Tab-separated table of C-alpha atoms in Angstrom:
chain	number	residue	atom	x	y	z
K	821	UNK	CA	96.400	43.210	193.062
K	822	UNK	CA	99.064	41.332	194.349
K	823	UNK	CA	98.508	37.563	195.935
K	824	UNK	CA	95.952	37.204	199.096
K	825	UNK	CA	98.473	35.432	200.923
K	826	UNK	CA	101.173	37.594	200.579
K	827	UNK	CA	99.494	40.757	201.560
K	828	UNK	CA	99.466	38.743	205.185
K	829	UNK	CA	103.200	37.385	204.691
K	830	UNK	CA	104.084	40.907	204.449
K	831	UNK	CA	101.617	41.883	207.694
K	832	UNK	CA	103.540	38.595	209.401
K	833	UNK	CA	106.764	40.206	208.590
K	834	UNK	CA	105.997	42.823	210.345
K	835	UNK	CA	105.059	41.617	212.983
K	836	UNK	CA	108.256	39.305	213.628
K	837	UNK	CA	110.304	42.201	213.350
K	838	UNK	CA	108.467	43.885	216.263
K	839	UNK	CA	108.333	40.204	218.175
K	840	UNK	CA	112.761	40.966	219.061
K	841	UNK	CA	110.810	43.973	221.491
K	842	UNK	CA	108.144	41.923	222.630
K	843	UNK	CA	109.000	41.078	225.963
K	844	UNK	CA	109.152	44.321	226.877
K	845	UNK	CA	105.774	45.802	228.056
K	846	UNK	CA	105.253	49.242	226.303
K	847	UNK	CA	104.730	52.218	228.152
K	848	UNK	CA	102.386	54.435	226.950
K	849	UNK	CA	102.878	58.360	227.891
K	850	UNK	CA	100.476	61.176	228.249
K	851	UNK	CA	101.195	62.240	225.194
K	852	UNK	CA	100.243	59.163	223.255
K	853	UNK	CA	97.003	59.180	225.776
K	854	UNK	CA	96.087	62.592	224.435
K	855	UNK	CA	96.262	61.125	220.402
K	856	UNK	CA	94.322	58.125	221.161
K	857	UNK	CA	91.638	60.375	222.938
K	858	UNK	CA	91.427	62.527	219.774
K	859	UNK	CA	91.006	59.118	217.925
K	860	UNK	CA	88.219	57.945	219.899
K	861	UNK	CA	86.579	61.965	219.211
K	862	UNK	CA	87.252	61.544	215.885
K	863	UNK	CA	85.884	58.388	214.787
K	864	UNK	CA	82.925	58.998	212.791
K	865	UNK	CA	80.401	56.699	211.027
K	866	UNK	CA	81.439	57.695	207.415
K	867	UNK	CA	78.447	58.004	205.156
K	868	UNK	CA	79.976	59.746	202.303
K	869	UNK	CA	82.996	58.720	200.363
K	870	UNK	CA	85.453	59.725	197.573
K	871	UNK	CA	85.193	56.547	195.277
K	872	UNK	CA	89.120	56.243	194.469
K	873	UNK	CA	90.217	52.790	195.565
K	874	UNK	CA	92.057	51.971	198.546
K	875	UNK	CA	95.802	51.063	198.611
K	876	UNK	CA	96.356	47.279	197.336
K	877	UNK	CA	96.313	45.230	200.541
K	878	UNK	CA	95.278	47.978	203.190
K	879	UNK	CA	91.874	45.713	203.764
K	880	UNK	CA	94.064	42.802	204.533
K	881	UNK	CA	95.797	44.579	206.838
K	882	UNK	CA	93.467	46.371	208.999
K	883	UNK	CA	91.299	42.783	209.125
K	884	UNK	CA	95.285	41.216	210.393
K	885	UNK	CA	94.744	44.061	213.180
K	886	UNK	CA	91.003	43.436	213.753
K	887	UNK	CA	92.116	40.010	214.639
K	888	UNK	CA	94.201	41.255	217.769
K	889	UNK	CA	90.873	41.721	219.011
K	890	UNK	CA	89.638	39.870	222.726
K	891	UNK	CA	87.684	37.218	221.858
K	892	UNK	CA	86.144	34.512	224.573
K	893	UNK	CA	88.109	31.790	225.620
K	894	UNK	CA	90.123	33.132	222.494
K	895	UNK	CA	87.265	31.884	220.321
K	896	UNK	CA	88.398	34.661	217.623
K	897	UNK	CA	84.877	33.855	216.012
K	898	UNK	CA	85.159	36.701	213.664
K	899	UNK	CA	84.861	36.275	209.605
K	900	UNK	CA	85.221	39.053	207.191
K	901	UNK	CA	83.693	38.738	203.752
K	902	UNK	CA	84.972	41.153	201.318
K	903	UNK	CA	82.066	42.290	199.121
K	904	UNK	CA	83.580	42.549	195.599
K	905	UNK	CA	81.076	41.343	192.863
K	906	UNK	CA	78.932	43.906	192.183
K	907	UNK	CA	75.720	41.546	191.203
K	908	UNK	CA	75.758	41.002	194.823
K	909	UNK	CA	76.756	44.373	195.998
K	910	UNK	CA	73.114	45.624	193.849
K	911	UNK	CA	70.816	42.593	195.882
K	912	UNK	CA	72.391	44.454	199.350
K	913	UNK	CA	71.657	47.412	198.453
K	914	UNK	CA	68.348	46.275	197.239
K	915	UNK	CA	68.288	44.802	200.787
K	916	UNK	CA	69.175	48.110	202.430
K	917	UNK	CA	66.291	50.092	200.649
K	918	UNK	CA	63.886	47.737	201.454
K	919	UNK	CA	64.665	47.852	205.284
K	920	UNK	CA	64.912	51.598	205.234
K	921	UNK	CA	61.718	52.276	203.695
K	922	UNK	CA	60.383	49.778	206.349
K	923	UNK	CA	62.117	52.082	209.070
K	924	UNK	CA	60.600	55.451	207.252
K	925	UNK	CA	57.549	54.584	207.934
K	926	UNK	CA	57.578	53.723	211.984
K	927	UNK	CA	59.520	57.054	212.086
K	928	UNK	CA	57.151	60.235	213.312
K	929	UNK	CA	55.813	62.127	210.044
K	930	UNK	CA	57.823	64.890	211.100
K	931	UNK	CA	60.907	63.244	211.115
K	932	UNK	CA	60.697	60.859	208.593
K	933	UNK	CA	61.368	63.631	205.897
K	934	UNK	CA	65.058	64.377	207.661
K	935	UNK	CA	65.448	60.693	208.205
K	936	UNK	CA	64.966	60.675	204.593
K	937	UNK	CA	67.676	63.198	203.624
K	938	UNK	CA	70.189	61.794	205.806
K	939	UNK	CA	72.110	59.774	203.811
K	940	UNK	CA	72.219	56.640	205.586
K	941	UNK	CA	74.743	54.589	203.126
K	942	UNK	CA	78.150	54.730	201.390
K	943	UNK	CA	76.748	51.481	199.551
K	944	UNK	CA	76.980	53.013	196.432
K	945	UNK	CA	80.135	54.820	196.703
K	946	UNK	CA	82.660	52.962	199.010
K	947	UNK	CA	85.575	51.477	197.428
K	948	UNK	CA	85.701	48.434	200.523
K	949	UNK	CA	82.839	46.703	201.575
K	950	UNK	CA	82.872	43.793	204.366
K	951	UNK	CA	80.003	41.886	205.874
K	952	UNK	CA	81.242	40.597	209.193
K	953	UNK	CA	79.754	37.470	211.003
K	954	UNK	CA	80.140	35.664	214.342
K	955	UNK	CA	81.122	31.905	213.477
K	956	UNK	CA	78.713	30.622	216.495
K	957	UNK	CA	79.848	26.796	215.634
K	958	UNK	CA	83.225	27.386	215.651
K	959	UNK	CA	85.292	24.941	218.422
K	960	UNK	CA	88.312	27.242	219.035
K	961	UNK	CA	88.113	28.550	222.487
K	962	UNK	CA	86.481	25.062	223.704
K	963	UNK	CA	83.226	26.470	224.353
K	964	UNK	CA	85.103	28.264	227.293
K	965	UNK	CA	83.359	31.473	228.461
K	966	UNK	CA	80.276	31.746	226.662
K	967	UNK	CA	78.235	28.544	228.255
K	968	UNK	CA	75.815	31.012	230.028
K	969	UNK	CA	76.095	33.920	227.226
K	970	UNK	CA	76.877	32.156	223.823
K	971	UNK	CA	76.076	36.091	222.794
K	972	UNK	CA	79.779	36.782	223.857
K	973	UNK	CA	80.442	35.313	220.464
K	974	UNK	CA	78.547	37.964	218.523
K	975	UNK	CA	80.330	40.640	221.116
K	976	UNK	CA	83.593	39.386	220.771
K	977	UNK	CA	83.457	39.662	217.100
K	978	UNK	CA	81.900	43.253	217.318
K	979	UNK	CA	85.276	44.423	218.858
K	980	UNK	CA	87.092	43.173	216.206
K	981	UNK	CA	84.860	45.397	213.881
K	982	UNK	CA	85.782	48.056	216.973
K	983	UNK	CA	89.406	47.762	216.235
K	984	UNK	CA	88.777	47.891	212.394
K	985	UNK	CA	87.143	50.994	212.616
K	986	UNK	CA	90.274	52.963	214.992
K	987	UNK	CA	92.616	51.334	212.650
K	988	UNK	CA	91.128	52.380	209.441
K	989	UNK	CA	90.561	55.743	210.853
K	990	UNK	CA	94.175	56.326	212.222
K	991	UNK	CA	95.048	56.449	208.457
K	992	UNK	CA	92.249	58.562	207.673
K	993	UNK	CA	90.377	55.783	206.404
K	994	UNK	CA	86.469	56.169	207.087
K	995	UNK	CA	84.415	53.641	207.934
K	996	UNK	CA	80.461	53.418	208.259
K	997	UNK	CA	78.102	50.857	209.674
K	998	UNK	CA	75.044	49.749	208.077
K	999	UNK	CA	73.113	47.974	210.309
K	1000	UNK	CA	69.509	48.756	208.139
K	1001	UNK	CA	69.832	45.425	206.607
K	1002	UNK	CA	67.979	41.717	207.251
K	1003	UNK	CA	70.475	39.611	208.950
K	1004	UNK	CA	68.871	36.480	207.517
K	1005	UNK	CA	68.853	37.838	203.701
K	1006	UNK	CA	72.896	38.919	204.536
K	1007	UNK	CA	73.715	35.797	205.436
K	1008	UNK	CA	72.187	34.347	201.881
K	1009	UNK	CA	73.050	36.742	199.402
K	1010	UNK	CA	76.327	35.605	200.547
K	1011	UNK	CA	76.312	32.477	201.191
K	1012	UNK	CA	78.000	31.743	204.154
K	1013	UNK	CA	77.820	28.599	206.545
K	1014	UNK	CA	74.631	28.183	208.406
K	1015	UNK	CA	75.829	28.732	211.472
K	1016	UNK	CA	77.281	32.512	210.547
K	1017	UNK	CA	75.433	35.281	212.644
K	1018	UNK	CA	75.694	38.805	210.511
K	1019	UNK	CA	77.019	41.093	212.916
K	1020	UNK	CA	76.662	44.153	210.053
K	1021	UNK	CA	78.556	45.450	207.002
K	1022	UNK	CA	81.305	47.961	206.708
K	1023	UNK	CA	81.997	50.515	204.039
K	1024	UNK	CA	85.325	51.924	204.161
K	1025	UNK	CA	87.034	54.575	201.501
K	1026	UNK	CA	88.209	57.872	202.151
K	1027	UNK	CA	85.677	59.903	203.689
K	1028	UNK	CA	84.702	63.061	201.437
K	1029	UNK	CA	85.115	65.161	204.614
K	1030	UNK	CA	86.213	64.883	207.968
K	1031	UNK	CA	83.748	65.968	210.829
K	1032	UNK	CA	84.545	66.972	214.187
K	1033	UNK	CA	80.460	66.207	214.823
K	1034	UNK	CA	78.366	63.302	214.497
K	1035	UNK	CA	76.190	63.896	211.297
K	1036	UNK	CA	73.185	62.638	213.371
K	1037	UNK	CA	73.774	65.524	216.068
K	1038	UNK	CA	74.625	67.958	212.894
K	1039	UNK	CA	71.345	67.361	211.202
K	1040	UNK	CA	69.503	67.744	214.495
K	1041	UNK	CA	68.574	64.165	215.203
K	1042	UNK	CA	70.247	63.359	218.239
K	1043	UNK	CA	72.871	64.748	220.563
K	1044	UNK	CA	75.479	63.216	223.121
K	1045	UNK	CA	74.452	63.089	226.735
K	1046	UNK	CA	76.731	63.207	229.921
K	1047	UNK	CA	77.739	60.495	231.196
K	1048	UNK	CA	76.298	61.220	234.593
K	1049	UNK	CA	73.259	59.498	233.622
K	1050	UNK	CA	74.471	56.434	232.973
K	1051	UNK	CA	76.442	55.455	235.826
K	1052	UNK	CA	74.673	53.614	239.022
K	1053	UNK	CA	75.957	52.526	242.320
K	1054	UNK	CA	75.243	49.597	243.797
S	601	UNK	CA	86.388	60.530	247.410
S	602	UNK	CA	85.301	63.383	245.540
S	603	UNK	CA	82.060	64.174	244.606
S	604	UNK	CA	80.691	61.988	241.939
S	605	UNK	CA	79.791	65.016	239.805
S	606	UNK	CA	82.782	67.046	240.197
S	607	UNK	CA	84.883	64.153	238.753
S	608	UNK	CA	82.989	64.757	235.889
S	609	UNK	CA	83.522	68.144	235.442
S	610	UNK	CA	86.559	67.695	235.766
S	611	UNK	CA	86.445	65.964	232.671
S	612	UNK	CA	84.346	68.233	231.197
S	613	UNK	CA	86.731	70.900	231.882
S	614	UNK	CA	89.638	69.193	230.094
S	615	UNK	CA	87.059	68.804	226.889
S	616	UNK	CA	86.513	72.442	226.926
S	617	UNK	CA	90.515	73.514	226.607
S	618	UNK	CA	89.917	70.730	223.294
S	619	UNK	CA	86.917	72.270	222.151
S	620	UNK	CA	89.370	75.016	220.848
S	621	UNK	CA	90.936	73.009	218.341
S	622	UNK	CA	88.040	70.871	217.870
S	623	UNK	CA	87.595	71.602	214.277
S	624	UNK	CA	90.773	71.182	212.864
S	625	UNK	CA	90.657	67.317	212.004
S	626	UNK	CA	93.937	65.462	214.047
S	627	UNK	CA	96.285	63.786	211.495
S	628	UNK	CA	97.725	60.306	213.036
S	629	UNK	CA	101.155	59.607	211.909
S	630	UNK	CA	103.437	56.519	211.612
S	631	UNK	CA	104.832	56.793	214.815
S	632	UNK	CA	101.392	56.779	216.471
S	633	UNK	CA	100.086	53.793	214.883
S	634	UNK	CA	102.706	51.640	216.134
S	635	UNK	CA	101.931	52.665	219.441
S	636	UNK	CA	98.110	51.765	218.903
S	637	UNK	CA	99.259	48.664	217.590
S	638	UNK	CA	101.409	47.900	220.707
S	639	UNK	CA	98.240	48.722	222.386
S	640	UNK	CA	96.153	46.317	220.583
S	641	UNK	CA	98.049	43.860	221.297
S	642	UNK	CA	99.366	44.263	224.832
S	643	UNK	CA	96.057	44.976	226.064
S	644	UNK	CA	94.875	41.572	227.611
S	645	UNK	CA	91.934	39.897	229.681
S	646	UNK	CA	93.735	40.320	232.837
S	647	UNK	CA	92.738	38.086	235.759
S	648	UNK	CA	95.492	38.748	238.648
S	649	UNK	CA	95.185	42.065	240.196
S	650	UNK	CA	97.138	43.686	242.793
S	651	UNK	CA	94.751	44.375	245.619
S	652	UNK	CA	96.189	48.567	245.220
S	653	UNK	CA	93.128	50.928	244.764
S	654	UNK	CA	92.681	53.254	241.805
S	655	UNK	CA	93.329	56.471	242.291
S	656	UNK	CA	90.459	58.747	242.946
S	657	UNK	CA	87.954	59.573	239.818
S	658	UNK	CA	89.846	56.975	237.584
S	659	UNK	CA	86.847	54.498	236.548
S	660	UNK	CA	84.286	57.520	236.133
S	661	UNK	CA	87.360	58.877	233.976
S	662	UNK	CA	87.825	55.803	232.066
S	663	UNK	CA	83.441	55.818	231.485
S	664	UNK	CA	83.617	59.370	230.462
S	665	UNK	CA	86.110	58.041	227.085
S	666	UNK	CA	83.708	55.057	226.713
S	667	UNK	CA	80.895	57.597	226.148
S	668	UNK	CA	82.450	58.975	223.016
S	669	UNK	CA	82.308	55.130	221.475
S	670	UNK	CA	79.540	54.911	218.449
S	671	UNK	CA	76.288	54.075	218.944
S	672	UNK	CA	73.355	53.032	217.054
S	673	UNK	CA	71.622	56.058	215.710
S	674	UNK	CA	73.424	57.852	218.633
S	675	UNK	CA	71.532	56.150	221.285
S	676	UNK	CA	74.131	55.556	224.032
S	677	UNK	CA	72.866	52.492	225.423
S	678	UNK	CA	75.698	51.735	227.521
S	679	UNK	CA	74.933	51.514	231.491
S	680	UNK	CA	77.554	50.937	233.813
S	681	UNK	CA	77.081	49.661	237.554
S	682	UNK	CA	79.718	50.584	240.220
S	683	UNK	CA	79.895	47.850	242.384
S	684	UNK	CA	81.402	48.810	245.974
S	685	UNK	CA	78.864	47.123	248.322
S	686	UNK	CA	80.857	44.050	249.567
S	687	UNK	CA	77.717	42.056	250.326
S	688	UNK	CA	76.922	42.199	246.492
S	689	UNK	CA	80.134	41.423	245.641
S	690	UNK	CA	80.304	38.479	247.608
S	691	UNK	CA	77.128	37.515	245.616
S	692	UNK	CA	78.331	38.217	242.145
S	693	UNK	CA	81.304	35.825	243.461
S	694	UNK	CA	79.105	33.146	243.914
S	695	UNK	CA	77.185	33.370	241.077
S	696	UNK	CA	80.294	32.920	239.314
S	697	UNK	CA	81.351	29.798	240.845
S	698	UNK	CA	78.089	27.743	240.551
S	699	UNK	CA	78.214	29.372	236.818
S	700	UNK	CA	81.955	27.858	236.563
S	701	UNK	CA	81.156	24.278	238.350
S	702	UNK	CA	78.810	23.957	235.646
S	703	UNK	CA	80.864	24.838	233.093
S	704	UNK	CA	84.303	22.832	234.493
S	705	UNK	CA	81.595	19.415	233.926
S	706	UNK	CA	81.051	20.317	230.501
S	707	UNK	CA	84.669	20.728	229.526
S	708	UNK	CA	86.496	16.675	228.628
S	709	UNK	CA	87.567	15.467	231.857
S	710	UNK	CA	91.451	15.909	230.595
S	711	UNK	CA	90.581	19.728	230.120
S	712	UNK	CA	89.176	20.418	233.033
S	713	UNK	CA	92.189	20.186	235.619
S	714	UNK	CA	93.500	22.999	232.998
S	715	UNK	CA	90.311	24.596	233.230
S	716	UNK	CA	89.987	24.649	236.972
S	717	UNK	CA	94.355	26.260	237.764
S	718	UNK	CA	92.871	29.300	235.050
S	719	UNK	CA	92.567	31.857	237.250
S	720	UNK	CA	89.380	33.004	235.794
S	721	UNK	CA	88.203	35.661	237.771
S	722	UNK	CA	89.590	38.963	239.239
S	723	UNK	CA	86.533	38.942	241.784
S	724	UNK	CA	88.554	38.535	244.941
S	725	UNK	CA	91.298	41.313	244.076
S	726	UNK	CA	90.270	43.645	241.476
S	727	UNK	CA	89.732	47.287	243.753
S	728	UNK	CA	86.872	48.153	241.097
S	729	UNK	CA	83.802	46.144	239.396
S	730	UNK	CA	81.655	47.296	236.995
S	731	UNK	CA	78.904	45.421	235.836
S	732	UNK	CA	77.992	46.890	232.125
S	733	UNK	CA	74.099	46.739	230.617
S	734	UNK	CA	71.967	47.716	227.638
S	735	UNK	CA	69.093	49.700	227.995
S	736	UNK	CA	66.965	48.018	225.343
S	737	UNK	CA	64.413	50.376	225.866
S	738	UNK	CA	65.692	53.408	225.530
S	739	UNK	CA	64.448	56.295	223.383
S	740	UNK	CA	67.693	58.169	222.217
S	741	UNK	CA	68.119	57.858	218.971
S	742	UNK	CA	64.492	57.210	217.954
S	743	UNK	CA	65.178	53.711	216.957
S	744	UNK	CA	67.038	54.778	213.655
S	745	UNK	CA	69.476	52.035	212.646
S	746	UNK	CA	68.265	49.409	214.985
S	747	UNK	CA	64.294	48.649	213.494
S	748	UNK	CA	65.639	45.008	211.787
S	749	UNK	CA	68.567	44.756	214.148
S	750	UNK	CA	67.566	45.550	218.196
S	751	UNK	CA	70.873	43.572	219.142
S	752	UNK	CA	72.670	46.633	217.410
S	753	UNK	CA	71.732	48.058	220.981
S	754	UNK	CA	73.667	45.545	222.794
S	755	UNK	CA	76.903	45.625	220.249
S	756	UNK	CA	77.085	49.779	220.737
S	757	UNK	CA	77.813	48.525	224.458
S	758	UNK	CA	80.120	46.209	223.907
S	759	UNK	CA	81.924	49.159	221.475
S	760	UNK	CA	82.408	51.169	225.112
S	761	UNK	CA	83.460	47.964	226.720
S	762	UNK	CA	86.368	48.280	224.116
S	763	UNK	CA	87.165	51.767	224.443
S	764	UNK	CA	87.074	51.518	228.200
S	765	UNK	CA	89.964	48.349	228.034
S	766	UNK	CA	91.673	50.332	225.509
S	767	UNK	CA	91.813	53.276	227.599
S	768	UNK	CA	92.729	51.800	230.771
S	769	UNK	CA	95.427	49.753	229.120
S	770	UNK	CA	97.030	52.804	227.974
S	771	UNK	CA	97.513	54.302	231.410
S	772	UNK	CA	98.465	50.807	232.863
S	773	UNK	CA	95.369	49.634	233.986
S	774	UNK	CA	93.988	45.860	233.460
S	775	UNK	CA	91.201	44.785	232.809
S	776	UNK	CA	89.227	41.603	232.909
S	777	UNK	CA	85.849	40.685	231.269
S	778	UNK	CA	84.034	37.931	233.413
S	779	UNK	CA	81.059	36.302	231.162
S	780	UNK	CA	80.693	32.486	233.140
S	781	UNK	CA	77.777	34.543	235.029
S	782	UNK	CA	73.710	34.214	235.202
S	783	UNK	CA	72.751	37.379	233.055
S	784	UNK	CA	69.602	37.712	234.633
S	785	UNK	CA	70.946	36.663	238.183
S	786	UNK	CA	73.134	40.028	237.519
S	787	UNK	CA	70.109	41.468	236.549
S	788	UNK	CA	68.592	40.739	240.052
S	789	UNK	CA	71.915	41.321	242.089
S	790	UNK	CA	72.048	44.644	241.109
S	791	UNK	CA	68.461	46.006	241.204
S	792	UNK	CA	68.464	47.403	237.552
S	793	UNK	CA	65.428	48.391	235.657
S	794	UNK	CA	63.801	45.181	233.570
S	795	UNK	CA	64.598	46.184	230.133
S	796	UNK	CA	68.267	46.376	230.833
S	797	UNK	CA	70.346	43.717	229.213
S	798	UNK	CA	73.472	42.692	230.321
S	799	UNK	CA	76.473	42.783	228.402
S	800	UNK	CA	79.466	41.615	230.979
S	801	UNK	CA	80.726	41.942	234.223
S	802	UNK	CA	84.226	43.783	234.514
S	803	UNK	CA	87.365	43.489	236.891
S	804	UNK	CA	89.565	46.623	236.947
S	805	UNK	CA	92.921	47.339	238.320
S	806	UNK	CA	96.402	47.342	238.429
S	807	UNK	CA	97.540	43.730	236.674
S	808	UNK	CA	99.939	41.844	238.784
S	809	UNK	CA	102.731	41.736	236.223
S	810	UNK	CA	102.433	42.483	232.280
S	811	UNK	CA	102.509	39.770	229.898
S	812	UNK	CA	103.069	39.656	225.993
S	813	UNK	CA	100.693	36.665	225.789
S	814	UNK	CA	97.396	35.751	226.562
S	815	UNK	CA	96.850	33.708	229.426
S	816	UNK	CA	94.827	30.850	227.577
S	817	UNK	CA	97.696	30.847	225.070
S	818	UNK	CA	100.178	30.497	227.723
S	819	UNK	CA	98.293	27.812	229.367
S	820	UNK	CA	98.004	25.626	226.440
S	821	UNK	CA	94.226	25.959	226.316
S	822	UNK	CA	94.053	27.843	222.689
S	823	UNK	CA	96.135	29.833	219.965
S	824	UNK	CA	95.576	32.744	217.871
S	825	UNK	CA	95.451	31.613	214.351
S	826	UNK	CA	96.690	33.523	211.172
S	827	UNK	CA	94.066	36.209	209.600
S	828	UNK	CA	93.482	34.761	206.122
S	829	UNK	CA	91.577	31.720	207.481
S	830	UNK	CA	89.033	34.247	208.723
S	831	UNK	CA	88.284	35.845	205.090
S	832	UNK	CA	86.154	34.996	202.432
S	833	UNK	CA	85.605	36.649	199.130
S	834	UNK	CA	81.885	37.295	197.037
């Protein structure tokens, strides 16, 4: 694996190539409209995932695009932690089976048997795996935007994880969520600063398949409502 | 204006001529991730607005795309409040301000000259407002995913906050997300059912001119910094 650093030098050499055009505001054509709709379709929450590595440095890079992310008052409050070692990678899994047995049982007898079968994690087969906090201490931004919703810390860092996601996916990259976890025991199993909020952790590899449905709406959990219902006038 | 339901038809129609080749998985190339990474980072938090309107059907457009943004165990928790009535408006507006008086005496007396020229809000000129909530209590998705994490509620909103900027951006539409606001003086304002949380309060329309840098950056307040003081390894 080459050097940390210079996986970003080459991700800053890109970019100052592409900084001669930058005073030029893009336009972006119905045609590129139509492709990033079919991106936002075809994101999925990966669960399952071929276990060959990824490219050398392609984590790097999709976390340099993550970080183009909004962030209040520019706070950029986001912090990746690649999950390598894979003592630790065995406690959150541990973790994860103790929250999701928790969840089985306030589940409906009926449905906790295809809550069961879902599979819920890639945690044992995902090549990548990154816990992502919100750095609520941090003093970039100057405290500027988030005195009456400090919260807009955790949110700005969940775009980030947003943007990770489309990137990841545009080179057919999956990525799933786990969210079944204790933020608390996340937070000590990897021993980050105090003030670190766990926002949740990523697994990312190539997916085995690619689905043009939500598993949860293919195994009959849930299904996608119209947005009619969620839009009021006031 | 059209009827609010026939707008989205409309939009149901176009996902029905897609439905056809809805099961052969897209494949992004090269030339369309450097568009989405011009988009990433040319979409910004804009505050200055032309006072144009948006063409008919445009926001419930844009909402429709937010929709297909993941959710916690599919539960779709995003809400999103038109606001047209001027005498709310005019409220919202000064909830802001006593919001932003507080926060100016917060900032070091040196900052807060800086603080005060920052145009923060789109209120006066943006043609559309949307105010965006949670519904914390609903039952879609029968609480899968979000049993040791309800805030997982609140991020899947924020998720559709992104897609929604994204998506406007790409057809040359700002956007600009105003937190220094009362959460539940919004609450109030707009007459929304108790368990709904909000997320953020958003200007929309046609920016006054395009920039390549954020407006805090260009204003001296705060700089992006590079990606690898963001990442940790374990």
């Amino acid at each position: 694996m080459e050097p940390f650093s210079q996986q970003f030098q080459q991700r800053s050499g890109e970019r100052a190539g592409e900084r001669n055009a930058a005073h030029t505001p893009p336009r972006f054509d119905a045609d590129f409209r139509a492709r990033l709709y079919d991106l936002l379709r075809w994101r999925r929450d990966v669960r399952r995932f071929q276990r060959v590595p990824l490219p050398d440095g392609t984590i790097e890079r999709l976390i340099g695009l993550a970080c183009l992310s909004p962030s209040v008052g520019l706070s950029e409050p986001w912090r990746f932690v690649l999950v390598d070692d894979p003592a630790r990678r065995a406690v959150i899994r541990a973790c994860f089976e103790t929250c999701n047995k928790e969840a089985l049982e306030m589940q409906d007898p009926d449905r906790a048997a295809l809550y069961a079968r879902l599979k819920l994690a890639g945690l044992d087969d995902a090549p990548v795996q990154v816990s992502v906090f919100a750095d609520r201490s941090t003093a970039q931004g100057k405290g500027l935007g988030r005195l009456t919703m400090p919260e807009t810390l955790d949110y700005s860092v969940v775009t980030a994880v947003h943007t990770l996601w489309l990137a990841a996916r545009a080179e057919g990259i999956g990525l799933g969520w786990v969210s079944i976890l204790d933020p608390a025991r996340m937070a000590e199993i990897l021993d980050v600063p105090q003030d670190w909020i766990f926002i949740g952790h990523l697994c990312l590899g190539y997916p085995q398949k690619e689905d043009d449905t939500q598993v949860l709406e293919r195994e009959g959990w849930e299904h996608r409502h119209a947005p009619e219902g969620v839009v009021l006038r006031r």
